[in-house]
Amino acid sequence: MPIKLRKSRKDTLSHLPADPEDWSLFVVRNRLRLVPSFVNCVFLTRDAHIMSASRGKRQLSAARHTLHYLSHVVFGVNFTQLGKFTYRDRTSVANGCRRIEDSRDDPSADKLLFFSELALNEMDNHMHGQVLGGQNGAGLDPR
């Protein structure tokens, strides 16, 4: 059986953008991988539906607005970058975030968003090897 050789460092970095303006969008997309997956699980949707050009039904709009809100609040992504990520105008993203923020007056919606923010922060910290308080979230040894 032939031995597979590892690609050279140059080959492994070829997917990175050369233009600095594209770099910020690359970082945003890389960091935001968690949010659509998380929102899809909570709202029982799919990426193709959330990213589609049509508004869709009320539940789909709520899922998209939640995606925008969590991305903005948890990761600090601005509305323009979020618009590029989800193929929406920045004003549409801002409107969605405002709607979700207004929905926090409802205790059940506030609880859902609070724990969603907490979960996304923990997953992001875990993915990047940052452990809060010197131990993982459950206080167990990660080995």
CSV table of N, CA and C in Angstrom, one decimal:
chain,number,residue,atom,x,y,z
A,1,MET,N,0.9,-1.2,0.0
A,1,MET,CA,0.0,0.0,0.0
A,1,MET,C,0.9,1.2,0.0
A,2,PRO,N,0.7,2.2,-0.9
A,2,PRO,CA,1.5,3.4,-1.0
A,2,PRO,C,1.3,4.3,0.2
A,3,ILE,N,2.4,5.0,0.6
A,3,ILE,CA,2.3,5.9,1.7
A,3,ILE,C,1.8,7.2,1.2
A,4,LYS,N,0.8,7.8,1.9
A,4,LYS,CA,0.3,9.1,1.5
A,4,LYS,C,1.2,10.2,2.2
A,5,LEU,N,1.7,11.1,1.4
A,5,LEU,CA,2.6,12.1,1.9
A,5,LEU,C,1.7,13.3,2.2
A,6,ARG,N,2.0,14.0,3.3
A,6,ARG,CA,1.3,15.1,3.7
A,6,ARG,C,1.6,16.3,2.7
A,7,LYS,N,0.6,17.1,2.5
A,7,LYS,CA,0.8,18.2,1.6
A,7,LYS,C,1.7,19.2,2.3
A,8,SER,N,2.4,20.0,1.4
A,8,SER,CA,3.3,21.0,1.9
A,8,SER,C,2.6,22.1,2.6
A,9,ARG,N,3.2,22.9,3.4
A,9,ARG,CA,2.5,23.9,4.1
A,9,ARG,C,1.9,24.9,3.1
A,10,LYS,N,2.6,25.2,2.0
A,10,LYS,CA,2.1,26.1,1.0
A,10,LYS,C,0.7,25.6,0.5
A,11,ASP,N,0.6,24.2,0.3
A,11,ASP,CA,-0.6,23.7,-0.3
A,11,ASP,C,-1.7,23.8,0.8
A,12,THR,N,-1.4,23.6,2.0
A,12,THR,CA,-2.5,23.6,3.0
A,12,THR,C,-3.0,25.0,3.3
A,13,LEU,N,-2.3,26.0,2.9
A,13,LEU,CA,-2.7,27.4,3.2
A,13,LEU,C,-3.3,28.0,1.9
A,14,SER,N,-3.4,27.3,0.8
A,14,SER,CA,-3.8,27.8,-0.5
A,14,SER,C,-5.3,28.3,-0.4
A,15,HIS,N,-6.0,27.8,0.5
A,15,HIS,CA,-7.5,28.1,0.6
A,15,HIS,C,-7.7,29.5,1.3
A,16,LEU,N,-6.6,30.0,1.9
A,16,LEU,CA,-6.7,31.3,2.6
A,16,LEU,C,-6.8,32.5,1.6
A,17,PRO,N,-7.6,33.5,1.8
A,17,PRO,CA,-7.7,34.6,0.9
A,17,PRO,C,-6.4,35.5,0.9
A,18,ALA,N,-6.1,36.0,-0.3
A,18,ALA,CA,-4.9,36.9,-0.4
A,18,ALA,C,-5.2,38.3,-0.1
A,19,ASP,N,-6.4,38.7,-0.4
A,19,ASP,CA,-6.9,40.1,-0.2
A,19,ASP,C,-7.3,40.3,1.2
A,20,PRO,N,-6.7,41.3,1.9
A,20,PRO,CA,-7.1,41.6,3.3
A,20,PRO,C,-8.6,41.8,3.6
A,21,GLU,N,-9.3,42.4,2.6
A,21,GLU,CA,-10.7,42.6,2.8
A,21,GLU,C,-11.5,41.3,2.8
A,22,ASP,N,-11.0,40.3,1.9
A,22,ASP,CA,-11.6,39.0,1.9
A,22,ASP,C,-11.2,38.2,3.2
A,23,TRP,N,-10.1,38.6,3.8
A,23,TRP,CA,-9.7,37.9,5.0
A,23,TRP,C,-10.6,38.0,6.2
A,24,SER,N,-11.2,39.3,6.4
A,24,SER,CA,-12.1,39.5,7.5
A,24,SER,C,-13.4,38.6,7.3
A,25,LEU,N,-13.8,38.5,6.0
A,25,LEU,CA,-15.0,37.7,5.8
A,25,LEU,C,-14.7,36.2,6.0
A,26,PHE,N,-13.5,35.8,5.7
A,26,PHE,CA,-13.0,34.4,5.9
A,26,PHE,C,-13.0,34.1,7.4
A,27,VAL,N,-12.5,35.0,8.2
A,27,VAL,CA,-12.5,34.8,9.6
A,27,VAL,C,-13.9,34.7,10.2
A,28,VAL,N,-14.8,35.6,9.7
A,28,VAL,CA,-16.2,35.6,10.2
A,28,VAL,C,-16.8,34.3,9.8
A,29,ARG,N,-16.7,33.8,8.6
A,29,ARG,CA,-17.3,32.6,8.1
A,29,ARG,C,-16.8,31.4,9.0
A,30,ASN,N,-15.5,31.4,9.2
A,30,ASN,CA,-14.9,30.3,10.0
A,30,ASN,C,-15.4,30.3,11.4
A,31,ARG,N,-15.5,31.5,12.0
A,31,ARG,CA,-16.0,31.6,13.4
A,31,ARG,C,-17.5,31.3,13.5
A,32,LEU,N,-18.2,31.6,12.5
A,32,LEU,CA,-19.7,31.4,12.5
A,32,LEU,C,-20.2,30.0,12.2
A,33,ARG,N,-19.3,29.1,12.0
A,33,ARG,CA,-19.8,27.8,11.6
A,33,ARG,C,-20.7,27.2,12.6
A,34,LEU,N,-20.6,27.5,13.8
A,34,LEU,CA,-21.4,27.0,14.9
A,34,LEU,C,-22.9,27.5,14.9
A,35,VAL,N,-23.0,28.7,14.5
A,35,VAL,CA,-24.3,29.4,14.7
A,35,VAL,C,-25.4,28.7,13.8
A,36,PRO,N,-25.2,28.6,12.5
A,36,PRO,CA,-26.3,28.0,11.7
A,36,PRO,C,-26.6,26.6,12.1
A,37,SER,N,-25.6,25.8,12.5
A,37,SER,CA,-25.8,24.4,13.0
A,37,SER,C,-26.7,24.4,14.3
A,38,PHE,N,-26.3,25.3,15.2
A,38,PHE,CA,-27.1,25.4,16.4
A,38,PHE,C,-28.5,25.9,16.2
A,39,VAL,N,-28.7,26.9,15.3
A,39,VAL,CA,-30.0,27.4,15.0
A,39,VAL,C,-30.9,26.3,14.3
A,40,ASN,N,-30.2,25.6,13.4
A,40,ASN,CA,-30.9,24.5,12.7
A,40,ASN,C,-31.5,23.5,13.7
A,41,CYS,N,-30.7,23.2,14.7
A,41,CYS,CA,-31.1,22.2,15.7
A,41,CYS,C,-32.3,22.7,16.5
A,42,VAL,N,-32.2,23.9,16.9
A,42,VAL,CA,-33.2,24.5,17.8
A,42,VAL,C,-34.5,24.7,17.0
A,43,PHE,N,-34.5,25.2,15.8
A,43,PHE,CA,-35.7,25.5,15.0
A,43,PHE,C,-36.0,24.4,14.0
A,44,LEU,N,-35.3,23.3,14.0
A,44,LEU,CA,-35.6,22.2,13.0
A,44,LEU,C,-35.6,22.7,11.6
A,45,THR,N,-34.6,23.4,11.2
A,45,THR,CA,-34.5,23.9,9.8
A,45,THR,C,-33.2,23.4,9.2
A,46,ARG,N,-33.0,23.8,8.0
A,46,ARG,CA,-31.7,23.5,7.2
A,46,ARG,C,-31.0,24.7,6.7
A,47,ASP,N,-29.7,24.6,6.5
A,47,ASP,CA,-29.0,25.7,6.0
A,47,ASP,C,-29.6,26.3,4.7
A,48,ALA,N,-30.0,25.4,3.8
A,48,ALA,CA,-30.5,25.8,2.5
A,48,ALA,C,-31.8,26.7,2.7
A,49,HIS,N,-32.5,26.4,3.7
A,49,HIS,CA,-33.7,27.2,4.0
A,49,HIS,C,-33.4,28.6,4.6
A,50,ILE,N,-32.5,28.5,5.6
A,50,ILE,CA,-32.1,29.8,6.2
A,50,ILE,C,-31.4,30.7,5.3
A,51,MET,N,-30.6,30.2,4.4
A,51,MET,CA,-29.8,31.0,3.5
A,51,MET,C,-30.5,31.3,2.2
A,52,SER,N,-31.7,30.8,2.0
A,52,SER,CA,-32.4,31.0,0.7
A,52,SER,C,-32.8,32.5,0.6
A,53,ALA,N,-33.1,32.9,-0.7
A,53,ALA,CA,-33.4,34.2,-1.0
A,53,ALA,C,-34.8,34.6,-0.5
A,54,SER,N,-35.7,33.6,-0.4
A,54,SER,CA,-37.1,33.9,0.0
A,54,SER,C,-37.2,34.1,1.5
A,55,ARG,N,-38.2,34.8,2.0
A,55,ARG,CA,-38.4,35.0,3.4
A,55,ARG,C,-38.8,33.7,4.1
A,56,GLY,N,-39.7,33.0,3.4
A,56,GLY,CA,-40.2,31.8,4.0
A,56,GLY,C,-41.3,32.1,5.0
A,57,LYS,N,-41.7,31.1,5.8
A,57,LYS,CA,-42.7,31.2,6.7
A,57,LYS,C,-42.2,31.9,8.0
A,58,ARG,N,-43.1,32.2,8.9
A,58,ARG,CA,-42.7,32.9,10.2
A,58,ARG,C,-41.6,32.2,11.0
A,59,GLN,N,-41.7,30.8,11.1
A,59,GLN,CA,-40.7,30.1,11.8
A,59,GLN,C,-39.3,30.2,11.2
A,60,LEU,N,-39.3,30.2,9.8
A,60,LEU,CA,-38.0,30.3,9.1
A,60,LEU,C,-37.5,31.7,9.3
A,61,SER,N,-38.3,32.7,9.3
A,61,SER,CA,-37.8,34.1,9.5
A,61,SER,C,-37.3,34.2,11.0
A,62,ALA,N,-38.0,33.6,11.9
A,62,ALA,CA,-37.5,33.7,13.3
A,62,ALA,C,-36.2,33.0,13.4
A,63,ALA,N,-36.0,31.9,12.7
A,63,ALA,CA,-34.7,31.2,12.8
A,63,ALA,C,-33.6,32.1,12.2
A,64,ARG,N,-33.9,32.7,11.1
A,64,ARG,CA,-32.9,33.6,10.5
A,64,ARG,C,-32.6,34.8,11.3
A,65,HIS,N,-33.6,35.4,11.9
A,65,HIS,CA,-33.4,36.5,12.8
A,65,HIS,C,-32.5,36.1,14.0
A,66,THR,N,-32.8,34.9,14.6
A,66,THR,CA,-32.1,34.4,15.7
A,66,THR,C,-30.6,34.1,15.3
A,67,LEU,N,-30.4,33.6,14.1
A,67,LEU,CA,-29.0,33.4,13.6
A,67,LEU,C,-28.3,34.8,13.6
A,68,HIS,N,-28.9,35.8,13.0
A,68,HIS,CA,-28.3,37.1,13.0
A,68,HIS,C,-28.0,37.6,14.4
A,69,TYR,N,-29.0,37.5,15.3
A,69,TYR,CA,-28.9,38.1,16.6
A,69,TYR,C,-27.7,37.4,17.4
A,70,LEU,N,-27.7,36.0,17.4
A,70,LEU,CA,-26.7,35.3,18.1
A,70,LEU,C,-25.3,35.6,17.5
A,71,SER,N,-25.2,35.7,16.2
A,71,SER,CA,-23.9,35.9,15.6
A,71,SER,C,-23.4,37.3,16.0
A,72,HIS,N,-24.3,38.3,16.0
A,72,HIS,CA,-24.0,39.6,16.4
A,72,HIS,C,-23.6,39.7,17.9
A,73,VAL,N,-24.4,39.2,18.7
A,73,VAL,CA,-24.2,39.3,20.2
A,73,VAL,C,-23.0,38.4,20.7
A,74,VAL,N,-23.0,37.2,20.2
A,74,VAL,CA,-22.0,36.3,20.8
A,74,VAL,C,-20.6,36.5,20.1
A,75,PHE,N,-20.6,36.7,18.8
A,75,PHE,CA,-19.3,36.9,18.1
A,75,PHE,C,-18.9,38.3,17.7
A,76,GLY,N,-19.8,39.2,17.9
A,76,GLY,CA,-19.6,40.6,17.6
A,76,GLY,C,-19.5,40.9,16.1
A,77,VAL,N,-20.1,40.1,15.3
A,77,VAL,CA,-20.0,40.3,13.9
A,77,VAL,C,-21.0,41.5,13.5
A,78,ASN,N,-20.4,42.4,12.7
A,78,ASN,CA,-21.3,43.5,12.3
A,78,ASN,C,-22.3,43.1,11.3
A,79,PHE,N,-23.3,44.0,11.1
A,79,PHE,CA,-24.5,43.7,10.2
A,79,PHE,C,-24.1,43.5,8.8
A,80,THR,N,-23.1,44.3,8.3
A,80,THR,CA,-22.7,44.2,6.9
A,80,THR,C,-22.1,42.8,6.7
A,81,GLN,N,-21.2,42.3,7.6
A,81,GLN,CA,-20.6,41.0,7.4
A,81,GLN,C,-21.7,39.9,7.5
A,82,LEU,N,-22.6,40.1,8.4
A,82,LEU,CA,-23.7,39.1,8.6
A,82,LEU,C,-24.5,39.1,7.3
A,83,GLY,N,-24.8,40.2,6.7
A,83,GLY,CA,-25.5,40.3,5.5
A,83,GLY,C,-24.8,39.5,4.4
A,84,LYS,N,-23.5,39.7,4.3
A,84,LYS,CA,-22.8,38.9,3.3
A,84,LYS,C,-22.8,37.4,3.5
A,85,PHE,N,-22.8,37.1,4.8
A,85,PHE,CA,-22.8,35.7,5.2
A,85,PHE,C,-24.1,35.0,4.9
A,86,THR,N,-25.2,35.7,5.1
A,86,THR,CA,-26.6,35.1,4.9
A,86,THR,C,-27.3,35.7,3.6
A,87,TYR,N,-26.6,36.4,2.8
A,87,TYR,CA,-27.1,36.9,1.6
A,87,TYR,C,-28.3,37.8,1.8
A,88,ARG,N,-28.2,38.7,2.8
A,88,ARG,CA,-29.2,39.7,3.1
A,88,ARG,C,-28.6,41.1,3.2
A,89,ASP,N,-29.4,42.1,3.1
A,89,ASP,CA,-29.0,43.5,3.2
A,89,ASP,C,-28.7,43.7,4.7
A,90,ARG,N,-27.8,44.6,5.0
A,90,ARG,CA,-27.4,44.9,6.4
A,90,ARG,C,-28.6,45.5,7.2
A,91,THR,N,-29.5,46.2,6.5
A,91,THR,CA,-30.7,46.8,7.2
A,91,THR,C,-31.7,45.7,7.6
A,92,SER,N,-31.7,44.6,6.7
A,92,SER,CA,-32.6,43.5,7.1
A,92,SER,C,-32.0,42.7,8.3
A,93,VAL,N,-30.7,42.6,8.4
A,93,VAL,CA,-30.1,42.0,9.5
A,93,VAL,C,-30.3,42.8,10.8
A,94,ALA,N,-30.2,44.1,10.7
A,94,ALA,CA,-30.4,45.0,11.8
A,94,ALA,C,-31.9,44.9,12.3
A,95,ASN,N,-32.8,44.8,11.4
A,95,ASN,CA,-34.2,44.7,11.7
A,95,ASN,C,-34.5,43.4,12.4
A,96,GLY,N,-33.9,42.3,11.9
A,96,GLY,CA,-34.0,41.0,12.6
A,96,GLY,C,-33.5,41.0,14.0
A,97,CYS,N,-32.3,41.6,14.2
A,97,CYS,CA,-31.7,41.7,15.5
A,97,CYS,C,-32.6,42.5,16.5
A,98,ARG,N,-33.2,43.5,15.9
A,98,ARG,CA,-34.0,44.4,16.8
A,98,ARG,C,-35.3,43.6,17.2
A,99,ARG,N,-35.8,42.8,16.3
A,99,ARG,CA,-37.0,42.0,16.6
A,99,ARG,C,-36.7,41.0,17.7
A,100,ILE,N,-35.5,40.3,17.6
A,100,ILE,CA,-35.2,39.3,18.6
A,100,ILE,C,-34.9,40.0,19.9
A,101,GLU,N,-34.3,41.1,19.9
A,101,GLU,CA,-34.0,41.9,21.1
A,101,GLU,C,-35.3,42.2,21.8
A,102,ASP,N,-36.3,42.7,21.0
A,102,ASP,CA,-37.6,43.0,21.5
A,102,ASP,C,-38.3,41.8,22.1
A,103,SER,N,-38.1,40.6,21.5
A,103,SER,CA,-38.8,39.4,22.0
A,103,SER,C,-38.2,39.0,23.4
A,104,ARG,N,-37.1,39.5,23.8
A,104,ARG,CA,-36.5,39.1,25.1
A,104,ARG,C,-37.4,39.6,26.3
A,105,ASP,N,-38.4,40.4,26.0
A,105,ASP,CA,-39.4,40.8,27.1
A,105,ASP,C,-40.1,39.5,27.6
A,106,ASP,N,-40.3,38.6,26.7
A,106,ASP,CA,-40.9,37.3,27.1
A,106,ASP,C,-39.9,36.4,27.8
A,107,PRO,N,-40.2,36.0,29.0
A,107,PRO,CA,-39.3,35.2,29.8
A,107,PRO,C,-38.8,33.9,29.2
A,108,SER,N,-39.7,33.3,28.4
A,108,SER,CA,-39.3,32.0,27.8
A,108,SER,C,-38.3,32.3,26.6
A,109,ALA,N,-38.5,33.3,25.9
A,109,ALA,CA,-37.6,33.7,24.8
A,109,ALA,C,-36.3,34.2,25.4
A,110,ASP,N,-36.4,34.9,26.5
A,110,ASP,CA,-35.1,35.4,27.1
A,110,ASP,C,-34.3,34.2,27.6
A,111,LYS,N,-34.9,33.2,28.2
A,111,LYS,CA,-34.2,32.1,28.7
A,111,LYS,C,-33.6,31.3,27.5
A,112,LEU,N,-34.3,31.1,26.4
A,112,LEU,CA,-33.8,30.4,25.3
A,112,LEU,C,-32.6,31.1,24.7
A,113,LEU,N,-32.6,32.5,24.6
A,113,LEU,CA,-31.5,33.2,24.1
A,113,LEU,C,-30.3,33.2,25.0
A,114,PHE,N,-30.6,33.3,26.3
A,114,PHE,CA,-29.5,33.3,27.3
A,114,PHE,C,-28.7,32.0,27.2
A,115,PHE,N,-29.4,30.9,27.2
A,115,PHE,CA,-28.8,29.6,27.2
A,115,PHE,C,-28.1,29.3,25.8
A,116,SER,N,-28.7,29.9,24.8
A,116,SER,CA,-28.1,29.8,23.4
A,116,SER,C,-26.8,30.5,23.4
A,117,GLU,N,-26.8,31.7,23.9
A,117,GLU,CA,-25.5,32.5,24.0
A,117,GLU,C,-24.5,31.7,24.8
A,118,LEU,N,-24.9,31.2,25.9
A,118,LEU,CA,-24.0,30.5,26.8
A,118,LEU,C,-23.4,29.2,26.1
A,119,ALA,N,-24.3,28.5,25.4
A,119,ALA,CA,-23.8,27.3,24.7
A,119,ALA,C,-22.9,27.6,23.6
A,120,LEU,N,-23.2,28.6,22.8
A,120,LEU,CA,-22.3,29.0,21.7
A,120,LEU,C,-21.0,29.5,22.2
A,121,ASN,N,-20.9,30.3,23.3
A,121,ASN,CA,-19.7,30.7,23.8
A,121,ASN,C,-18.8,29.5,24.3
A,122,GLU,N,-19.5,28.5,24.9
A,122,GLU,CA,-18.8,27.4,25.4
A,122,GLU,C,-18.2,26.5,24.3
A,123,MET,N,-19.1,26.3,23.2
A,123,MET,CA,-18.6,25.5,22.1
A,123,MET,C,-17.5,26.2,21.4
A,124,ASP,N,-17.5,27.6,21.2
A,124,ASP,CA,-16.5,28.3,20.6
A,124,ASP,C,-15.2,28.2,21.4
A,125,ASN,N,-15.3,28.4,22.7
A,125,ASN,CA,-14.1,28.3,23.6
A,125,ASN,C,-13.5,26.9,23.5
A,126,HIS,N,-14.3,25.9,23.4
A,126,HIS,CA,-13.9,24.5,23.4
A,126,HIS,C,-13.1,24.2,22.0
A,127,MET,N,-13.7,24.7,20.9
A,127,MET,CA,-13.1,24.5,19.6
A,127,MET,C,-11.8,25.2,19.5
A,128,HIS,N,-11.6,26.3,20.2
A,128,HIS,CA,-10.4,27.1,20.1
A,128,HIS,C,-9.4,26.8,21.2
A,129,GLY,N,-9.7,25.7,22.0
A,129,GLY,CA,-8.8,25.3,23.0
A,129,GLY,C,-8.7,26.2,24.2
A,130,GLN,N,-9.6,27.1,24.3
A,130,GLN,CA,-9.7,28.0,25.5
A,130,GLN,C,-10.6,27.4,26.5
A,131,VAL,N,-10.1,27.2,27.7
A,131,VAL,CA,-10.9,26.5,28.7
A,131,VAL,C,-11.1,27.6,29.8
A,132,LEU,N,-12.4,27.7,30.1
A,132,LEU,CA,-12.8,28.8,31.1
A,132,LEU,C,-12.4,28.3,32.5
A,133,GLY,N,-11.8,29.1,33.3
A,133,GLY,CA,-11.6,28.8,34.7
A,133,GLY,C,-10.6,27.7,34.9
A,134,GLY,N,-9.8,27.4,33.9
A,134,GLY,CA,-8.7,26.3,34.0
A,134,GLY,C,-9.3,24.9,33.8
A,135,GLN,N,-10.5,24.8,33.5
A,135,GLN,CA,-11.1,23.4,33.3
A,135,GLN,C,-12.2,23.5,32.3
A,136,ASN,N,-12.5,22.4,31.8
A,136,ASN,CA,-13.6,22.4,30.8
A,136,ASN,C,-14.9,22.7,31.5
A,137,GLY,N,-16.0,22.9,30.7
A,137,GLY,CA,-17.3,23.3,31.2
A,137,GLY,C,-17.8,22.4,32.3
A,138,ALA,N,-17.6,21.1,32.2
A,138,ALA,CA,-18.2,20.2,33.2
A,138,ALA,C,-17.2,20.0,34.4
A,139,GLY,N,-16.0,20.6,34.3
A,139,GLY,CA,-15.1,20.4,35.4
A,139,GLY,C,-14.4,19.0,35.3
A,140,LEU,N,-14.5,18.3,34.2
A,140,LEU,CA,-13.9,17.0,34.1
A,140,LEU,C,-12.6,17.2,33.3
A,141,ASP,N,-11.7,16.2,33.5
A,141,ASP,CA,-10.4,16.2,32.8
A,141,ASP,C,-10.7,15.8,31.3
A,142,PRO,N,-10.3,16.7,30.3
A,142,PRO,CA,-10.6,16.5,28.9
A,142,PRO,C,-10.0,15.2,28.3
A,143,ARG,N,-9.1,14.5,29.0
A,143,ARG,CA,-8.4,13.4,28.4
A,143,ARG,C,-9.3,12.3,28.4
